[in-house]
Short mmCIF file of C-alpha atoms in Angstrom, two decimals:
data_model
loop_
_atom_site.label_atom_id
_atom_site.label_comp_id
_atom_site.label_asym_id
_atom_site.label_seq_id
_atom_site.Cartn_x
_atom_site.Cartn_y
_atom_site.Cartn_z
CA MET A 160 -5.37 -9.89 53.05
CA PHE A 161 -5.82 -13.57 52.25
CA CYS A 162 -4.92 -16.70 54.20
CA TRP A 163 -5.15 -20.42 53.67
CA LEU A 164 -6.34 -22.51 56.61
CA ALA A 165 -7.04 -26.10 57.53
CA PRO A 166 -8.28 -28.02 60.58
CA THR A 167 -5.92 -29.19 63.30
CA HIS A 168 -6.52 -31.97 65.78
CA ARG A 169 -8.25 -31.70 69.11
CA SER A 170 -8.96 -34.62 71.37
CA PRO A 171 -12.29 -36.32 70.65
CA ASP A 172 -15.22 -36.14 73.00
CA VAL A 173 -18.20 -38.24 72.06
CA SER A 174 -20.35 -37.27 75.00
CA ARG A 175 -24.08 -36.92 74.67
CA ARG A 176 -23.92 -33.15 74.99
CA GLY A 177 -21.36 -32.39 72.34
CA CYS A 178 -17.85 -32.95 71.01
CA ASN A 179 -14.74 -30.85 70.68
CA ASP A 180 -12.74 -32.17 67.75
CA TRP A 181 -15.26 -30.94 65.18
CA HIS A 182 -14.93 -27.36 66.47
CA SER A 183 -11.29 -27.25 65.44
CA THR A 184 -8.77 -24.48 65.16
CA ARG A 185 -7.06 -23.77 61.85
CA GLN A 186 -3.49 -23.45 60.62
CA ALA A 187 -1.73 -22.54 57.38
CA LEU A 188 -1.89 -25.48 54.96
CA PHE A 189 0.31 -24.49 52.03
CA GLY A 190 4.04 -24.95 52.51
CA ARG A 191 6.60 -22.19 52.16
CA GLY A 192 7.12 -21.24 48.54
CA ALA A 193 4.15 -23.33 47.39
CA GLN A 194 1.41 -20.71 47.48
CA GLU A 195 0.43 -18.06 44.96
CA LEU A 196 -2.50 -15.71 44.67
CA VAL A 197 -3.43 -15.72 40.99
CA PRO A 198 -6.13 -13.53 39.39
CA VAL A 199 -8.35 -15.13 36.74
CA PRO A 200 -9.83 -12.61 34.25
CA ALA A 201 -13.54 -11.86 34.46
CA GLU A 202 -14.05 -12.64 30.76
CA VAL A 203 -13.07 -16.23 31.41
CA MET A 204 -15.84 -16.56 33.97
CA THR A 205 -18.48 -14.97 31.76
CA SER A 206 -17.75 -16.14 28.22
CA GLY A 207 -15.56 -19.17 28.94
CA LEU A 208 -11.92 -19.91 28.33
CA SER A 209 -12.25 -20.84 24.65
CA ALA A 210 -13.95 -17.52 23.75
CA PHE A 211 -11.41 -15.60 25.80
CA GLU A 212 -8.56 -17.41 24.05
CA ARG A 213 -10.01 -16.78 20.56
CA SER A 214 -10.15 -13.07 21.34
CA GLY A 215 -6.40 -13.02 21.98
CA GLY A 216 -6.96 -12.74 25.70
CA LEU A 217 -4.00 -14.86 26.73
CA THR A 218 -1.66 -11.91 26.52
CA ARG A 219 -0.36 -10.28 29.69
CA ARG A 220 -1.88 -6.97 28.67
CA ASN A 221 -5.39 -8.39 28.29
CA VAL A 222 -5.12 -10.42 31.46
CA LEU A 223 -4.29 -7.29 33.41
CA ALA A 224 -6.83 -5.08 31.67
CA GLY A 225 -9.71 -7.54 31.61
CA GLY A 226 -10.75 -7.36 35.24
CA VAL A 227 -10.68 -10.16 37.77
CA GLY A 228 -13.28 -12.92 37.91
CA LEU A 229 -11.84 -14.77 40.89
CA PHE A 230 -8.63 -15.23 42.86
CA LEU A 231 -7.04 -18.65 43.00
CA ALA A 232 -4.74 -19.77 45.81
CA ALA A 233 -2.59 -22.30 43.99
CA SER A 234 -0.46 -25.03 45.53
CA GLY A 235 1.99 -27.23 43.70
CA MET A 236 3.60 -24.64 41.46
CA GLY A 237 5.68 -21.64 42.43
CA GLY A 238 5.69 -18.51 40.29
CA LEU A 239 2.26 -19.16 38.83
CA SER A 240 0.90 -16.30 36.68
CA SER A 241 -2.49 -15.65 35.11
CA LYS A 242 -1.07 -16.14 31.63
CA ARG A 243 0.69 -19.39 32.47
CA LEU A 244 -2.30 -20.71 34.38
CA LEU A 245 -4.76 -20.00 31.58
CA GLU A 246 -2.45 -21.46 28.94
CA ALA A 247 -2.21 -24.65 30.99
CA ALA A 248 -5.98 -24.68 31.50
CA ALA A 249 -6.59 -24.16 27.79
CA ALA A 250 -4.20 -26.96 26.85
CA GLN A 251 -5.73 -29.39 29.32
CA ALA A 252 -9.29 -28.54 28.29
CA ALA A 253 -8.40 -28.91 24.60
CA GLU A 254 -6.71 -32.25 25.20
CA ASP A 255 -9.86 -33.70 26.78
CA PRO A 256 -12.83 -31.38 26.17
CA ASN A 257 -15.29 -34.02 27.38
CA GLY A 258 -13.27 -35.13 30.38
CA LYS A 259 -15.22 -36.64 33.26
CA ILE A 260 -15.59 -34.51 36.39
CA LEU A 261 -15.95 -35.78 39.96
CA VAL A 262 -17.36 -33.44 42.63
CA LEU A 263 -17.36 -34.23 46.35
CA ILE A 264 -19.79 -32.64 48.83
CA HIS A 265 -18.90 -33.06 52.51
CA GLN A 266 -21.68 -33.07 55.11
CA ASP A 267 -19.48 -31.68 57.85
CA GLY A 268 -20.07 -33.07 61.33
CA GLY A 269 -21.50 -36.57 60.79
CA ASN A 270 -24.86 -36.87 59.03
CA ASP A 271 -27.60 -39.05 60.52
CA GLY A 272 -28.18 -41.51 57.70
CA LEU A 273 -30.95 -43.33 59.58
CA ASN A 274 -33.13 -40.22 59.56
CA THR A 275 -32.08 -39.30 56.01
CA LEU A 276 -33.08 -42.63 54.49
CA VAL A 277 -35.56 -43.99 57.02
CA PRO A 278 -35.65 -47.83 57.37
CA LEU A 279 -39.43 -48.17 57.41
CA ALA A 280 -39.44 -51.97 57.40
CA ASP A 281 -37.06 -52.34 60.34
CA PRO A 282 -39.08 -52.97 63.53
CA ARG A 283 -36.32 -51.65 65.79
CA TYR A 284 -36.26 -48.19 64.25
CA ARG A 285 -39.23 -46.88 66.25
CA GLU A 286 -37.86 -48.49 69.40
CA LEU A 287 -34.40 -46.94 69.05
CA ARG A 288 -35.68 -43.59 67.79
CA SER A 289 -38.56 -43.09 70.26
CA ARG A 290 -37.76 -39.37 70.61
CA ILE A 291 -36.69 -38.22 67.15
CA GLY A 292 -37.88 -40.94 64.78
CA ILE A 293 -39.47 -39.84 61.51
CA ALA A 294 -43.13 -40.83 61.30
CA PRO A 295 -43.54 -43.31 58.42
CA ALA A 296 -46.55 -41.46 57.03
CA THR A 297 -44.49 -38.29 56.57
CA THR A 298 -41.61 -39.88 54.64
CA LEU A 299 -41.21 -39.43 50.90
CA ALA A 300 -41.66 -42.65 48.96
CA LEU A 301 -39.00 -44.26 46.79
CA PRO A 302 -40.61 -45.68 43.63
CA GLY A 303 -40.76 -49.45 43.79
CA VAL A 304 -39.18 -49.52 47.29
CA THR A 305 -41.24 -50.16 50.43
CA ASP A 306 -38.41 -50.72 52.91
CA PHE A 307 -37.25 -47.10 52.99
CA GLY A 308 -38.55 -43.54 52.83
CA TRP A 309 -36.77 -40.20 52.46
CA HIS A 310 -36.83 -37.59 55.20
CA PRO A 311 -39.77 -35.26 54.40
CA ALA A 312 -37.41 -32.31 53.84
CA LEU A 313 -35.65 -34.03 50.91
CA THR A 314 -38.09 -33.08 48.16
CA GLY A 315 -35.29 -31.90 45.87
CA LEU A 316 -33.33 -35.12 46.29
CA LYS A 317 -36.48 -37.20 45.78
CA GLU A 318 -36.97 -35.57 42.36
CA LEU A 319 -33.49 -36.63 41.33
CA TYR A 320 -33.89 -40.13 42.77
CA ASP A 321 -37.23 -40.62 41.02
CA ALA A 322 -35.52 -39.61 37.76
CA GLY A 323 -32.95 -42.38 38.25
CA LYS A 324 -30.09 -39.97 39.03
CA VAL A 325 -29.18 -41.03 42.59
CA ALA A 326 -27.30 -44.14 43.72
CA VAL A 327 -27.84 -44.73 47.44
CA LEU A 328 -25.25 -46.49 49.62
CA PRO A 329 -26.38 -47.17 53.21
CA SER A 330 -23.87 -47.91 55.99
CA VAL A 331 -20.54 -46.92 54.40
CA ASP A 332 -17.50 -46.56 56.68
CA PHE A 333 -14.28 -48.37 57.61
CA ALA A 334 -13.71 -51.36 59.88
CA ASN A 335 -13.67 -50.62 63.62
CA PRO A 336 -14.54 -46.92 63.34
CA ASP A 337 -13.31 -44.83 66.28
CA GLN A 338 -16.05 -42.16 66.04
CA SER A 339 -13.60 -39.23 66.07
CA HIS A 340 -14.40 -36.42 63.65
CA PHE A 341 -10.72 -35.71 63.10
CA ASN A 342 -9.55 -39.30 62.57
CA SER A 343 -12.53 -40.36 60.49
CA ALA A 344 -12.46 -37.31 58.22
CA GLY A 345 -8.70 -37.77 57.86
CA TYR A 346 -9.09 -41.37 56.75
CA TRP A 347 -11.89 -40.55 54.33
CA ARG A 348 -9.85 -37.71 52.83
CA SER A 349 -6.58 -39.60 52.55
CA GLY A 350 -8.21 -42.80 51.33
CA ILE A 351 -6.03 -44.70 53.82
CA VAL A 352 -7.20 -46.04 57.19
CA GLY A 353 -4.50 -45.69 59.83
CA LYS A 354 -1.13 -44.05 59.47
CA ALA A 355 -0.53 -42.75 55.95
CA PRO A 356 2.95 -42.49 54.37
CA ASP A 357 2.37 -38.82 53.49
CA ARG A 358 -0.21 -36.03 53.75
CA THR A 359 -1.70 -36.44 50.27
CA GLY A 360 -5.43 -36.90 49.71
CA TRP A 361 -6.94 -39.54 47.46
CA LEU A 362 -8.04 -36.95 44.90
CA GLY A 363 -4.64 -35.27 45.15
CA ARG A 364 -2.97 -38.57 44.24
CA THR A 365 -5.49 -38.98 41.43
CA MET A 366 -4.42 -35.62 39.99
CA ASP A 367 -0.77 -36.56 40.44
CA LEU A 368 -1.54 -39.43 38.07
CA ILE A 369 -3.77 -37.75 35.48
CA GLY A 370 -3.16 -34.02 36.02
CA THR A 371 -0.43 -31.52 35.23
CA PRO A 372 2.01 -29.47 37.33
CA GLU A 373 0.66 -26.20 35.91
CA ASN A 374 -3.15 -26.05 35.79
CA ALA A 375 -4.26 -25.29 39.35
CA LEU A 376 -7.84 -25.16 38.09
CA GLN A 377 -7.84 -28.89 37.32
CA ALA A 378 -8.58 -29.60 41.01
CA VAL A 379 -10.48 -26.95 42.92
CA SER A 380 -11.53 -26.60 46.54
CA VAL A 381 -14.54 -24.27 46.45
CA THR A 382 -13.91 -22.98 49.96
CA TYR A 383 -11.71 -20.52 51.82
CA SER A 384 -9.17 -23.21 52.70
CA LEU A 385 -7.77 -26.10 50.72
CA ASP A 386 -9.65 -29.34 51.27
CA PRO A 387 -6.98 -31.90 52.36
CA VAL A 388 -8.54 -34.48 50.02
CA LEU A 389 -6.86 -32.50 47.20
CA LEU A 390 -3.35 -32.36 48.69
CA SER A 391 -0.93 -33.63 46.04
CA LYS A 392 2.78 -34.15 45.52
CA ARG A 393 3.16 -32.96 41.94
CA ALA A 394 -0.10 -31.71 40.48
CA ALA A 395 -1.17 -28.10 40.88
CA VAL A 396 -4.40 -27.74 42.87
CA GLY A 397 -6.27 -24.64 43.92
CA THR A 398 -8.63 -22.93 46.32
CA VAL A 399 -11.09 -20.48 44.78
CA TYR A 400 -12.16 -17.36 46.64
CA ASP A 401 -15.49 -15.61 46.19
CA PRO A 402 -14.78 -12.18 44.62
CA SER A 403 -17.83 -10.74 46.37
CA ASP A 404 -15.96 -10.96 49.66
CA PHE A 405 -13.19 -8.57 48.65
CA GLY A 406 -13.35 -4.99 49.87
CA PHE A 407 -12.24 -2.52 52.52
CA TRP A 408 -13.33 -2.42 56.12
CA ILE A 409 -12.55 -0.28 59.15
CA PRO A 410 -13.98 -1.08 62.62
CA ASP A 411 -17.19 0.85 63.29
CA VAL A 412 -17.22 2.34 59.79
CA TRP A 413 -19.91 0.53 57.85
CA SER A 414 -19.59 2.06 54.40
CA GLU A 415 -16.64 2.23 52.03
CA ASP A 416 -18.00 5.57 50.85
CA ALA A 417 -16.88 7.10 54.14
CA PHE A 418 -13.17 6.55 53.58
CA LEU A 419 -12.50 5.23 50.05
CA PRO A 420 -12.33 8.73 48.45
CA LEU A 421 -9.65 9.65 50.98
CA TYR A 422 -7.74 6.48 50.20
CA ARG A 423 -7.85 7.38 46.51
CA GLN A 424 -6.46 10.85 47.22
CA ILE A 425 -3.56 9.72 49.37
CA SER A 426 -2.56 7.13 46.75
CA GLN A 427 -1.49 9.92 44.37
CA GLY A 428 1.36 12.42 44.12
CA ALA A 429 3.90 11.08 46.61
CA ARG A 430 7.56 12.04 46.70
CA GLY A 431 10.22 9.96 48.31
CA SER A 432 10.72 6.21 48.02
CA GLY A 433 8.84 5.33 51.23
CA HIS A 434 5.75 7.33 50.31
CA VAL A 435 5.83 6.03 46.74
CA ALA A 436 5.91 2.42 47.95
CA ALA A 437 3.07 3.01 50.41
CA GLN A 438 0.95 4.74 47.79
CA ALA A 439 1.62 1.94 45.32
CA ALA A 440 0.21 -0.51 47.85
CA TYR A 441 -2.88 1.66 48.26
CA ARG A 442 -3.34 1.92 44.50
CA ASN A 443 -2.98 -1.83 44.00
CA ALA A 444 -5.57 -2.60 46.66
CA ILE A 445 -7.99 -0.02 45.30
CA THR A 446 -7.50 -1.24 41.72
CA MET A 447 -8.18 -4.79 42.84
CA ARG A 448 -11.33 -3.63 44.59
CA ASP A 449 -12.51 -1.73 41.50
CA ARG A 450 -11.91 -4.71 39.22
CA LEU A 451 -13.80 -7.05 41.51
CA ARG A 452 -16.69 -4.65 42.02
CA PRO A 453 -18.60 -5.66 38.84
CA LEU A 454 -18.68 -9.21 40.19
CA HIS A 455 -20.07 -8.20 43.56
CA VAL A 456 -23.45 -9.77 44.26
CA ASP A 457 -26.00 -8.01 46.45
CA ASP A 458 -29.64 -6.89 46.34
CA GLU A 459 -28.85 -4.18 43.77
CA HIS A 460 -26.54 -6.41 41.71
CA PRO A 461 -28.07 -9.90 41.72
CA ALA A 462 -26.35 -12.94 40.27
CA ALA A 463 -27.24 -14.12 36.78
CA PRO A 464 -30.39 -16.25 36.81
CA THR A 465 -30.17 -20.04 36.79
CA PRO A 466 -32.84 -22.55 35.66
CA ARG A 467 -33.61 -23.29 39.30
CA GLU A 468 -32.78 -21.02 42.20
CA TYR A 469 -30.00 -22.19 44.47
CA PRO A 470 -30.51 -21.96 48.23
CA ASP A 471 -28.89 -18.94 49.85
CA SER A 472 -26.52 -21.15 51.82
CA SER A 473 -22.86 -22.08 51.91
CA LEU A 474 -23.57 -25.21 49.90
CA GLY A 475 -25.88 -23.50 47.42
CA LYS A 476 -23.42 -20.68 46.79
CA GLY A 477 -20.50 -23.08 46.49
CA LEU A 478 -22.24 -25.22 43.88
CA LYS A 479 -23.38 -22.16 41.96
CA ASN A 480 -19.82 -20.81 41.89
CA LEU A 481 -18.50 -24.19 40.80
CA SER A 482 -20.99 -24.49 37.93
CA ARG A 483 -19.77 -21.12 36.68
CA MET A 484 -16.19 -22.37 36.74
CA LEU A 485 -17.00 -25.63 34.99
CA ALA A 486 -18.84 -23.77 32.23
CA ALA A 487 -15.73 -21.66 31.64
CA GLY A 488 -13.88 -24.72 30.31
CA LEU A 489 -10.85 -24.54 32.59
CA GLY A 490 -9.91 -28.21 32.46
CA THR A 491 -11.37 -28.93 35.90
CA ARG A 492 -11.50 -32.66 36.66
CA VAL A 493 -12.19 -32.80 40.41
CA ALA A 494 -13.68 -30.34 42.88
CA THR A 495 -14.86 -30.26 46.49
CA VAL A 496 -17.59 -28.28 48.22
CA SER A 497 -18.55 -28.23 51.91
CA SER A 498 -22.01 -28.09 53.40
CA GLY A 499 -20.69 -25.50 55.84
CA GLY A 500 -21.07 -27.71 58.93
CA GLY A 501 -23.90 -28.33 61.36
CA TYR A 502 -24.42 -32.10 61.05
CA ASP A 503 -23.03 -32.83 64.51
CA THR A 504 -26.54 -33.06 65.95
CA HIS A 505 -26.02 -34.10 69.57
CA ASP A 506 -29.09 -32.14 70.65
CA ASP A 507 -32.25 -30.61 69.20
CA GLN A 508 -31.77 -32.63 66.04
CA PRO A 509 -35.24 -32.66 64.44
CA GLY A 510 -35.38 -29.01 63.39
CA LYS A 511 -31.67 -28.64 62.65
CA HIS A 512 -31.48 -31.80 60.58
CA ALA A 513 -34.59 -30.94 58.59
CA ASP A 514 -33.08 -27.57 57.61
CA LEU A 515 -29.78 -29.18 56.62
CA LEU A 516 -31.44 -31.85 54.50
CA LYS A 517 -33.70 -29.35 52.76
CA ASP A 518 -30.61 -27.33 51.89
CA LEU A 519 -28.89 -30.45 50.57
CA GLY A 520 -31.81 -31.64 48.46
CA ASP A 521 -32.64 -28.20 47.04
CA SER A 522 -28.96 -27.45 46.33
CA LEU A 523 -28.50 -30.73 44.46
CA ALA A 524 -31.67 -30.17 42.43
CA ALA A 525 -30.55 -26.66 41.45
CA TRP A 526 -27.02 -27.92 40.72
CA GLN A 527 -28.25 -30.67 38.43
CA ALA A 528 -30.61 -28.31 36.56
CA ASP A 529 -27.78 -25.80 36.18
CA LEU A 530 -25.44 -28.46 34.79
CA ASP A 531 -28.15 -29.58 32.37
CA SER A 532 -28.63 -26.02 31.10
CA LYS A 533 -24.88 -25.66 30.52
CA GLY A 534 -24.56 -28.99 28.68
CA LEU A 535 -22.36 -30.39 31.45
CA ALA A 536 -24.66 -32.85 33.18
CA ASP A 537 -23.39 -35.94 31.34
CA ARG A 538 -19.82 -35.14 32.41
CA VAL A 539 -20.34 -34.60 36.14
CA ILE A 540 -20.83 -37.09 38.96
CA THR A 541 -21.33 -35.78 42.50
CA MET A 542 -20.60 -37.83 45.62
CA VAL A 543 -22.09 -36.76 48.98
CA TRP A 544 -20.27 -38.05 52.07
CA SER A 545 -19.92 -37.51 55.79
CA GLU A 546 -17.20 -38.69 58.19
CA PHE A 547 -19.57 -41.10 59.97
CA GLY A 548 -23.22 -41.80 60.71
CA ARG A 549 -24.97 -41.32 64.06
CA ARG A 550 -25.70 -43.67 66.96
CA ALA A 551 -28.68 -45.94 66.28
CA GLU A 552 -30.41 -44.93 69.54
CA ASP A 553 -31.33 -41.31 70.10
CA ASN A 554 -30.34 -39.52 73.31
CA GLU A 555 -32.09 -37.56 76.04
CA SER A 556 -31.12 -34.27 74.40
CA MET A 557 -33.30 -35.01 71.40
CA GLY A 558 -30.22 -35.77 69.33
CA THR A 559 -27.84 -38.53 68.32
CA ASP A 560 -24.24 -39.23 69.24
CA HIS A 561 -21.29 -40.23 67.07
CA GLY A 562 -21.91 -43.47 65.26
CA ALA A 563 -20.79 -45.45 62.24
CA GLY A 564 -22.05 -46.59 58.89
CA GLY A 565 -22.78 -43.30 57.12
CA LEU A 566 -25.00 -42.76 54.08
CA VAL A 567 -23.26 -41.98 50.76
CA LEU A 568 -25.06 -40.61 47.70
CA VAL A 569 -23.78 -40.63 44.12
CA VAL A 570 -25.70 -38.14 41.98
CA GLY A 571 -25.73 -37.39 38.27
CA ASN A 572 -27.18 -38.16 34.86
CA LYS A 573 -24.81 -41.12 34.56
CA ALA A 574 -25.32 -42.44 38.10
CA LYS A 575 -26.87 -45.89 38.38
CA GLY A 576 -30.02 -45.01 40.30
CA GLY A 577 -31.36 -47.02 43.21
CA ILE A 578 -30.05 -48.57 46.41
CA GLN A 579 -26.71 -50.06 45.42
CA SER A 580 -25.31 -51.51 48.64
CA GLU A 581 -26.48 -53.56 51.61
CA PHE A 582 -28.31 -52.11 54.60
CA PRO A 583 -27.30 -54.27 57.61
CA GLY A 584 -30.44 -53.59 59.63
CA LEU A 585 -30.87 -52.60 63.26
CA GLY A 586 -31.39 -56.07 64.68
CA ARG A 587 -27.67 -56.44 65.41
CA LEU A 588 -25.47 -53.46 66.27
CA ASP A 589 -21.78 -53.15 67.11
CA GLU A 590 -20.51 -53.00 70.70
CA ASP A 591 -21.10 -49.24 70.86
CA GLY A 592 -24.66 -49.50 69.63
CA ASN A 593 -23.84 -48.37 66.10
CA LEU A 594 -24.96 -49.58 62.70
CA LEU A 595 -22.70 -52.32 61.35
CA VAL A 596 -20.55 -51.32 58.38
CA SER A 597 -21.59 -53.17 55.23
CA THR A 598 -19.49 -51.26 52.67
CA GLU A 599 -15.96 -49.92 53.04
CA PHE A 600 -15.66 -46.33 51.84
CA ARG A 601 -12.57 -47.19 49.81
CA THR A 602 -14.70 -49.57 47.74
CA VAL A 603 -16.86 -46.58 46.77
CA TYR A 604 -13.74 -44.62 45.81
CA ALA A 605 -12.33 -47.53 43.79
CA SER A 606 -15.61 -47.93 41.92
CA LEU A 607 -15.73 -44.24 40.98
CA LEU A 608 -12.04 -44.09 40.07
CA GLU A 609 -12.31 -46.99 37.65
CA SER A 610 -15.82 -46.66 36.22
CA TRP A 611 -15.93 -42.85 36.05
CA MET A 612 -12.45 -41.36 36.08
CA GLY A 613 -10.77 -44.18 34.15
CA VAL A 614 -8.03 -44.59 36.77
CA GLU A 615 -6.73 -47.88 38.16
CA ALA A 616 -7.78 -47.83 41.79
CA ALA A 617 -4.73 -49.72 43.06
CA LYS A 618 -2.52 -46.81 41.98
CA ILE A 619 -4.44 -44.46 44.28
CA LEU A 620 -5.65 -46.67 47.15
CA PRO A 621 -2.90 -48.88 48.64
CA GLY A 622 -4.01 -52.43 49.33
CA ILE A 623 -7.47 -52.03 47.79
CA ASP A 624 -9.25 -55.32 47.10
CA ALA A 625 -11.24 -56.33 44.01
CA ARG A 626 -14.73 -55.47 45.31
CA ARG A 627 -16.56 -52.84 43.27
CA LEU A 628 -20.08 -51.33 43.23
CA PRO A 629 -22.33 -50.58 40.24
CA LEU A 630 -22.40 -46.80 40.57
CA ILE A 631 -22.27 -45.69 36.93
CA ALA A 632 -25.02 -46.53 34.44
#
């Protein structure tokens, strides 16, 4: 009924019309014996872990009777139970109730940083972007900055930037980028360029250092498959599933009402061991469905209101679900959310990119307002990244090809607002016609590890140098 999946490699194709390695197949990620499906009680998600614990809810009876708020696919600890998980979460949250939290948002596919933060003062921009360039008069101004303007769809992000809550890092990548989705994303996630000694991610190694073997909610991938950046050796990490997606389905039968009563009937009154076992399976599935039903969100059962409405998108829903988890006090220290893809804009970029950026800006604005309302905003820093930028020159398909030097954003109340790294300009490009890389992505990681998470970067990033960026105010 549930599976855990992750991308596998396909050969890169950086042609003008499209590429293959971004449209990847998927395979099971968790190793044998290292996966568990663990229910988390609904009360934890509504009233928070501390209130649930005070009520005596950490007993097996109350865990089973309290309904399910979400299901957690946990890696790093066999035999995980709700009771053991919540006890570990409670202990970790109590040990550091004000612990800093780092959230990563991936712009899947390679975001065009040059049309996100438009280099208004660079004379070559209009020449290289003759087809899809953003008109200077339509850009959104950055206070006190005349060299750049935001894409006109980024009104939500502009609000945060104007409030001093966004650090902007133009042209971040690694030396000699190969422009492959698979390789680049792999390097960014592992924190190691080239062959890595193991499959761990840089946040997974961080949790190996500061986390525990028991609390799978300390590091959460808010997706349907574990983000490889969280792969660890020792620490428990988890993938959270949306409870609204659980239910029954039969091909060409569009309502559970048509067959669920029959399922309930045949789950009762069996004789014989085979029938009893089959009916037990039916009963368990139906019970799970009934417990999840109060958490189902639809037109008749809307989600609880937030200070600012989230976009109805993969990113908006993921951030909204994550804010609910963080408010529950589960000891979460790191989390990842995906944009849901679409940034691989080889053709017809103007409309597609505008929609994606509006979703990003509006999702971040809603996320920050939500964190503020929950008293969490001073504890959370959000980093927005993509596996690479786009080619400096647009193509005949009204798009851009794989490039280098992507745009990274660091967002939060404690972010040091403003442009915090060098933009190399368009006057000199690399041999493939890409933006030169002015900042190594590992420098960004090292700066956040040390100034935000309180972790020595050299313990996480092999061979890291001493360069750091002022990302935290």
